[in-house]
Coordinates of C-alpha atoms in Angstrom, one line a residue:
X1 CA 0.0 0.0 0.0
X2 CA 1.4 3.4 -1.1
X3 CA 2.5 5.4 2.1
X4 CA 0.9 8.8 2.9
X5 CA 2.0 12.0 1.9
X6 CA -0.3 14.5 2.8
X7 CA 1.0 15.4 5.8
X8 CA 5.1 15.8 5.0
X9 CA 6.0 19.0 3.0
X10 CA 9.2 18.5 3.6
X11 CA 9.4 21.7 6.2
X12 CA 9.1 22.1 10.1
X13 CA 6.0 23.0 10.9
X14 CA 7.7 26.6 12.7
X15 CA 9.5 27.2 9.8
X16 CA 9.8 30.9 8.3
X17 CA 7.5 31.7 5.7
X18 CA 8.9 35.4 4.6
X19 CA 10.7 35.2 1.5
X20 CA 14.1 35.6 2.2
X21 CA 14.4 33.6 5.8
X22 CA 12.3 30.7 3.5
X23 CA 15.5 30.5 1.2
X24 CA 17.6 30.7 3.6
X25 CA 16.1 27.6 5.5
X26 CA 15.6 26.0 2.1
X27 CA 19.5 26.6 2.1
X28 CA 20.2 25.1 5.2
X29 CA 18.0 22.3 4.9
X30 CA 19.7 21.1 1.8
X31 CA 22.8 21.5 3.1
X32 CA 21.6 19.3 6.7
X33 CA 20.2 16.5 3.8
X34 CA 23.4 16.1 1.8
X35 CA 25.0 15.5 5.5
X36 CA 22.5 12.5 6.4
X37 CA 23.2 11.3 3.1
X38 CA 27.1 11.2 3.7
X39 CA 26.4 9.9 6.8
X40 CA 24.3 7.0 5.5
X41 CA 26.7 6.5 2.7
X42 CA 30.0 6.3 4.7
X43 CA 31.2 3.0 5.4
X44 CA 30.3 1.5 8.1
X45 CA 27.4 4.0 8.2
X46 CA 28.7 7.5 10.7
X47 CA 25.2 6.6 13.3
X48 CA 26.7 8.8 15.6
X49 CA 26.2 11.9 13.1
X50 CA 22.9 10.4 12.3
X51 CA 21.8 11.1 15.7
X52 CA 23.1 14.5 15.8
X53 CA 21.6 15.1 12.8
X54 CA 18.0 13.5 14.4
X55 CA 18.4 15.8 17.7
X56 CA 19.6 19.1 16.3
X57 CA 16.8 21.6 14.3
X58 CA 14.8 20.1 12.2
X59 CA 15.2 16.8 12.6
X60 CA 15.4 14.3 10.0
X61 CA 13.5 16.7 7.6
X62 CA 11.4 14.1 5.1
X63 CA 9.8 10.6 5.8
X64 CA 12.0 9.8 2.8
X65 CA 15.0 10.3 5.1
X66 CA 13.3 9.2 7.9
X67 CA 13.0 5.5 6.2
X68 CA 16.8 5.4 5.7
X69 CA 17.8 6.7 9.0
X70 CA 15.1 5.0 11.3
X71 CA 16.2 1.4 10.9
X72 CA 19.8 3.1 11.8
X73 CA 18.8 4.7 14.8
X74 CA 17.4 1.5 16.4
X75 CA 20.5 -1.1 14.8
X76 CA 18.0 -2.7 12.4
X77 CA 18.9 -4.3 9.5
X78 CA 16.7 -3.5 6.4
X79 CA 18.1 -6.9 4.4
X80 CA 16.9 -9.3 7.5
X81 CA 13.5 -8.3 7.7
X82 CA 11.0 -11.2 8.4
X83 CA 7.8 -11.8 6.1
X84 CA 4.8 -9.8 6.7
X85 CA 2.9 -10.8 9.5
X86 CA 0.5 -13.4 9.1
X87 CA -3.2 -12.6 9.0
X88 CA -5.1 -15.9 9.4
X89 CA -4.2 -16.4 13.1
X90 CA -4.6 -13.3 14.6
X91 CA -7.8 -13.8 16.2
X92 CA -6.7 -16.5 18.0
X93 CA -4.6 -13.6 19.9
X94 CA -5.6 -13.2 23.8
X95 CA -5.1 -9.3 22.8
X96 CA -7.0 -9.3 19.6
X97 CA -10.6 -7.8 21.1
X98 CA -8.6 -4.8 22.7
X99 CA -6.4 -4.4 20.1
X100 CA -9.2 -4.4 17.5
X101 CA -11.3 -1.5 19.5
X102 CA -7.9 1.1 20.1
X103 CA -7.3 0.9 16.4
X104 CA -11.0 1.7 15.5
X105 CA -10.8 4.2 17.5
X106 CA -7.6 5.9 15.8
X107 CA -9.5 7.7 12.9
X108 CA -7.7 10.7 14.3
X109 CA -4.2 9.4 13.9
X110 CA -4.7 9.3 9.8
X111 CA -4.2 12.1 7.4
X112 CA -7.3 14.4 7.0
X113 CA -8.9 13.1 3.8
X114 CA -7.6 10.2 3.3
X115 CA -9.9 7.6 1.5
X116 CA -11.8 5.5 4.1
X117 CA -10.1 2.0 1.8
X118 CA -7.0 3.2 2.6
X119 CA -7.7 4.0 5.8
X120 CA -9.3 1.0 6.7
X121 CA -6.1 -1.2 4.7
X122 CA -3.6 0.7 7.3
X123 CA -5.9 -0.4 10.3
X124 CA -5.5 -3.9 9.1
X125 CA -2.1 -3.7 8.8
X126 CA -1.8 -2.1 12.0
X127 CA -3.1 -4.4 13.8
X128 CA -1.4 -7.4 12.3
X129 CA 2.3 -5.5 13.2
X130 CA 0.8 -4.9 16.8
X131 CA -0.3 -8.4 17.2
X132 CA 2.9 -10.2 15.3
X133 CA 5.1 -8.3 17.6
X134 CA 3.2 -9.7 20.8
X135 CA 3.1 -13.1 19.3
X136 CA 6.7 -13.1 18.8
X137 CA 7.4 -11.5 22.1
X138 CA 5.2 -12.9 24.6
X139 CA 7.1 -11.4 27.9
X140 CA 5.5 -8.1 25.8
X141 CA 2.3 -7.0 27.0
X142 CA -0.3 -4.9 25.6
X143 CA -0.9 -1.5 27.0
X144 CA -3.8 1.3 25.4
X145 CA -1.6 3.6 23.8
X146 CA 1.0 1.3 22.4
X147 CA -1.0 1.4 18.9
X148 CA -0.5 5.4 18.8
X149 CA 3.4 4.2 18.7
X150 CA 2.5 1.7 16.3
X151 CA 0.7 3.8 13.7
X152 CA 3.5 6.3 13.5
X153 CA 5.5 3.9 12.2
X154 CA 3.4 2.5 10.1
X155 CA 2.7 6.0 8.2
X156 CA 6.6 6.6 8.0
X157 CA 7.9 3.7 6.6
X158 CA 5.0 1.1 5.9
X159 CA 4.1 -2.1 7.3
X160 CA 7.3 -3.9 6.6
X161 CA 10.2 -2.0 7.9
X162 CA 7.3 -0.9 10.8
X163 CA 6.8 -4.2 12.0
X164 CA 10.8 -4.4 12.6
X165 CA 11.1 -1.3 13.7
X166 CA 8.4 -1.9 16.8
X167 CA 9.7 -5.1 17.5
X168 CA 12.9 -3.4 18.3
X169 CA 11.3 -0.4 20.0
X170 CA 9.1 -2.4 22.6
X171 CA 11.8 -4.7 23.5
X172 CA 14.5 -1.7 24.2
X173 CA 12.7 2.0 24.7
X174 CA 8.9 0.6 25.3
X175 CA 10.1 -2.0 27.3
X176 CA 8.9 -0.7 30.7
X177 CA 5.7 0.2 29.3
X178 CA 5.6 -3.2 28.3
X179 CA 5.3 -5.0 31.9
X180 CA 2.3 -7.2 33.6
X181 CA 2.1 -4.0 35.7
X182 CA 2.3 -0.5 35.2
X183 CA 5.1 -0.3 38.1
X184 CA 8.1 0.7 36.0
X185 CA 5.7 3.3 34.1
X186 CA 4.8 4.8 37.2
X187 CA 8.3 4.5 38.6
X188 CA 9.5 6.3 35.0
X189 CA 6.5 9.0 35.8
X190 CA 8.2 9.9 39.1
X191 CA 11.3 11.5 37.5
X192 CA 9.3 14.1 36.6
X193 CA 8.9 16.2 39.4
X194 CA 12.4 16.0 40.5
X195 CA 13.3 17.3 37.0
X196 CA 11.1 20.4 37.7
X197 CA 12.5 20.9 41.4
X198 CA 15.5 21.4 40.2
X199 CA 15.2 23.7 37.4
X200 CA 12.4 25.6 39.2
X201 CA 11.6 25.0 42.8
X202 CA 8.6 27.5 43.5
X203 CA 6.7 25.9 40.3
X204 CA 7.5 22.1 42.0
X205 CA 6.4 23.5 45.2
X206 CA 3.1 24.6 43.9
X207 CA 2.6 21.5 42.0
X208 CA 2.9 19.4 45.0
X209 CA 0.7 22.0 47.2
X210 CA -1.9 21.3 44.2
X211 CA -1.3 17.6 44.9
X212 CA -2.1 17.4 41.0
X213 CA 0.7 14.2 40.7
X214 CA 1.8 13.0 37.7
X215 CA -0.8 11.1 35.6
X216 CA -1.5 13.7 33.3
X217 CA 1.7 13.2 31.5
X218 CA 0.7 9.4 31.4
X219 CA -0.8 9.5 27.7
X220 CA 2.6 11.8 26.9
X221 CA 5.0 9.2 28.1
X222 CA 3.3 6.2 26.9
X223 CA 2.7 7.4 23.6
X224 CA 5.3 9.2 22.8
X225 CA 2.8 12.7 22.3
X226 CA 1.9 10.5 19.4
X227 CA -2.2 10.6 21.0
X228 CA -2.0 14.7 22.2
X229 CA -0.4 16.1 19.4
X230 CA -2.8 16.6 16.6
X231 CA -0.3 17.9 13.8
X232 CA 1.9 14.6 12.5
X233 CA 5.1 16.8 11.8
X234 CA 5.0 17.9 15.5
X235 CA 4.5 13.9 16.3
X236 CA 7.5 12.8 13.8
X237 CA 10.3 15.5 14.5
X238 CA 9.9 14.2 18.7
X239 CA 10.3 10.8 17.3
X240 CA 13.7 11.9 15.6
X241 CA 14.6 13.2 18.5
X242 CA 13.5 10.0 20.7
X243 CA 14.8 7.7 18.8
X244 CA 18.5 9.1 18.5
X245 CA 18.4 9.5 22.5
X246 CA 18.4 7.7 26.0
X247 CA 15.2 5.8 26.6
X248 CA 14.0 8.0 29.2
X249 CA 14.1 11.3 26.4
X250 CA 10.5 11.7 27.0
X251 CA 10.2 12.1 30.1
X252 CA 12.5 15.4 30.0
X253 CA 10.3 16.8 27.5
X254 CA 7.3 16.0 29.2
X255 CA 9.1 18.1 32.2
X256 CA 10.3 21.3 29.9
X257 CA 6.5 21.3 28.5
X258 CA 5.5 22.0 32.3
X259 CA 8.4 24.1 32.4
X260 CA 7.6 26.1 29.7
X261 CA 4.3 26.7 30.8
X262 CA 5.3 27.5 34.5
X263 CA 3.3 31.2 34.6
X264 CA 0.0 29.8 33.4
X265 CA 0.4 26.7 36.4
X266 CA 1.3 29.5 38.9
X267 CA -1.9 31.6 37.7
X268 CA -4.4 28.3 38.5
X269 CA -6.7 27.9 41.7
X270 CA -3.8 25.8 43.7
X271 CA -5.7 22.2 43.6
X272 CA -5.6 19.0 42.2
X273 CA -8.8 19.6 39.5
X274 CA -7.8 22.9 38.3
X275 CA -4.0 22.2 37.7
X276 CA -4.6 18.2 36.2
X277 CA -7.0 19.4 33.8
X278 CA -4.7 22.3 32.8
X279 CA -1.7 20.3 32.3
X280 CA -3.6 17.6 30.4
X281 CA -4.7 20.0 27.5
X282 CA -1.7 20.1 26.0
X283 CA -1.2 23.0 23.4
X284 CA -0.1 22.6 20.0
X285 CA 1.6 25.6 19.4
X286 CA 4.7 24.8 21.5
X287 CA 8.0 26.2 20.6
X288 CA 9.6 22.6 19.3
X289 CA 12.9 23.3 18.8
X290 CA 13.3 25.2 21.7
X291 CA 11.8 22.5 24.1
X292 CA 13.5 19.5 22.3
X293 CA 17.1 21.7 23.0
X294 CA 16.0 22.3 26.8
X295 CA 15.3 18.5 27.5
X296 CA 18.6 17.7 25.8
X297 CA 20.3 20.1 28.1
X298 CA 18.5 19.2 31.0
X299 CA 19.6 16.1 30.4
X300 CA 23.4 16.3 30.5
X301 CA 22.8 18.4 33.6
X302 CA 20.6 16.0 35.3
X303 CA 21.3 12.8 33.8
X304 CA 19.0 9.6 34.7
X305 CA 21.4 8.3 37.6
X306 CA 20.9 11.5 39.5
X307 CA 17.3 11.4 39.3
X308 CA 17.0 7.9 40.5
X309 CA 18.8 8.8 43.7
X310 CA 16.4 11.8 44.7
X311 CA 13.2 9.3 43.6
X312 CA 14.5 6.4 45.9
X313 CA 15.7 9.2 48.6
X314 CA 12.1 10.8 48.3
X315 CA 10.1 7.2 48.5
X316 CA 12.2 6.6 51.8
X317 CA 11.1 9.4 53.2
X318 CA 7.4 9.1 51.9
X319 CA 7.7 5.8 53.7
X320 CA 8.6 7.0 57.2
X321 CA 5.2 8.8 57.2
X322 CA 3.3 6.2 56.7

């Protein structure tokens, strides 16, 4: 089935649009294209410039490239891919009912007028990656949300390559997701606020006054902002950005969206309604680039073994009180 286009013009979605700071983009993102392209082409392939090229503005510009540098990102290799997942025996799958009703309820997550036959043929297919991957993986279990990973990939790079691509994903970045429980997800969740503590106490403090928790960057985490965002090129460029980085990428930028939004948190009713439902509408006019460079420099500053320290410090002393 041909891929989508509709949504990829080849630009970021904050990209100038005056005449002269248009060329000059158009410029620079030629240049940033014929550098993934020597990258790719080197032998063995430069990955490390891949991901810098993934992280820094802009991302990995087209799907086209996208397809290329994907499998890269996540050590796949395009000539071993298995045979299309088979169709016949996926209702035998334990997951199959749940699986079926998330992806019928994903109109959303396919381009805006976009025949319902090929919409309906990239439901199919998603659901046969989703449930070949399970099959395949049975210590892998299904969480609500994992099909707005899913159908990312499939839009990029097509059922093939997807169902490769997500195999790898859920048994490396998704893996914690992926548990019996959601332990490890909530455990991931509770870097959050020492993120925000550090970088801005007063806005932590207020949060935890509010007693609004974490849950509303649930759907972010587990996701990947693939269900909040509405505008695909936002949804793409973070997974550039994710893929090229340490597992736990997301959870910074879910922190420097709270950040970022620190005066309109301060200016809420201080309690747990007023802030959650705040937080949870997430806008879709946020400043990208900007927020994907903060989380990269939060963290270097505050890497992942730091943060577990203060979590475990802060769950001992949680514990003494009760």
């Amino acid at each position: 089935m041909a891929l989508p286009r509709a949504w990829d013009d080849g630009l970021s979605a904050s990209s100038p649009r005056s005449g002269g700071e248009r060329a000059d983009y158009n410029v620079k993102k030629k240049r940033k294209a014929a550098e993934i392209h020597q990258a790719l082409n080197s032998d063995p392939t430069d990955v490390a410039a891949l991901r810098r090229m993934a992280i820094s503005e802009g991302g990995l510009l087209t799907d086209d490239i996208r397809r290329e540098v994907w499998p890269k990102l996540l050590n796949v290799n395009i000539n071993d891919i298995p045979s299309p997942p088979e169709k016949s025996l996926r209702e035998d799958s334990k997951d199959y009912q749940q699986v079926l009703l998330d992806v019928r309820r994903s109109l959303r997550r396919f381009p805006p007028g976009m025949p319902s036959e090929q919409r309906e043929g990239l439901q199919e297919e998603l659901i046969d990656i989703i449930l070949y991957v399970l099959e395949r993986n049975p210590q892998l279990h299904y969480y609500q949300g994992y099909h707005d990973i899913v159908v990312t990939f499939l839009l990029v790079v097509g059922e093939r390559l997807a169902t490769s691509l997500v195999e790898k994903l859920s048994t490396h970045h998704l893996r914690d997701f992926m548990d019996p429980t959601m332990d490890n997800t909530k455990h991931i969740l509770n870097y959050l606020m020492p993120i925000i503590d550090q970088v801005n106490p007063e806005l932590h403090d207020f949060m935890q006054s509010a007693e609004v928790g974490t849950i509303f960057a649930l759907s972010w985490l587990i996701t990947w902002f693939g269900h909040v965002l509405s505008d695909f090129r936002h949804v793409v460029r973070l997974y550039d950005f994710f893929l090229a980085c340490h597992p736990l990428m997301p959870i910074y930028f879910a922190a420097v969206i709270v950040l970022y939004r620190e005066q309109e948190v301060l200016d809420c009713e201080c309690d747990m309604a007023s802030v959650h439902h705040l937080l949870s509408q997430i806008p879709q006019d946020l400043p990208y680039e900007t927020l994907i460079s903060r989380a990269g420099d939060l963290f270097v500053q505050f890497p992942p073994s730091e943060l577990a320290r203060e979590v475990a410090q802060q769950q001992a002393e949680s514990s003494l009180y009760l």
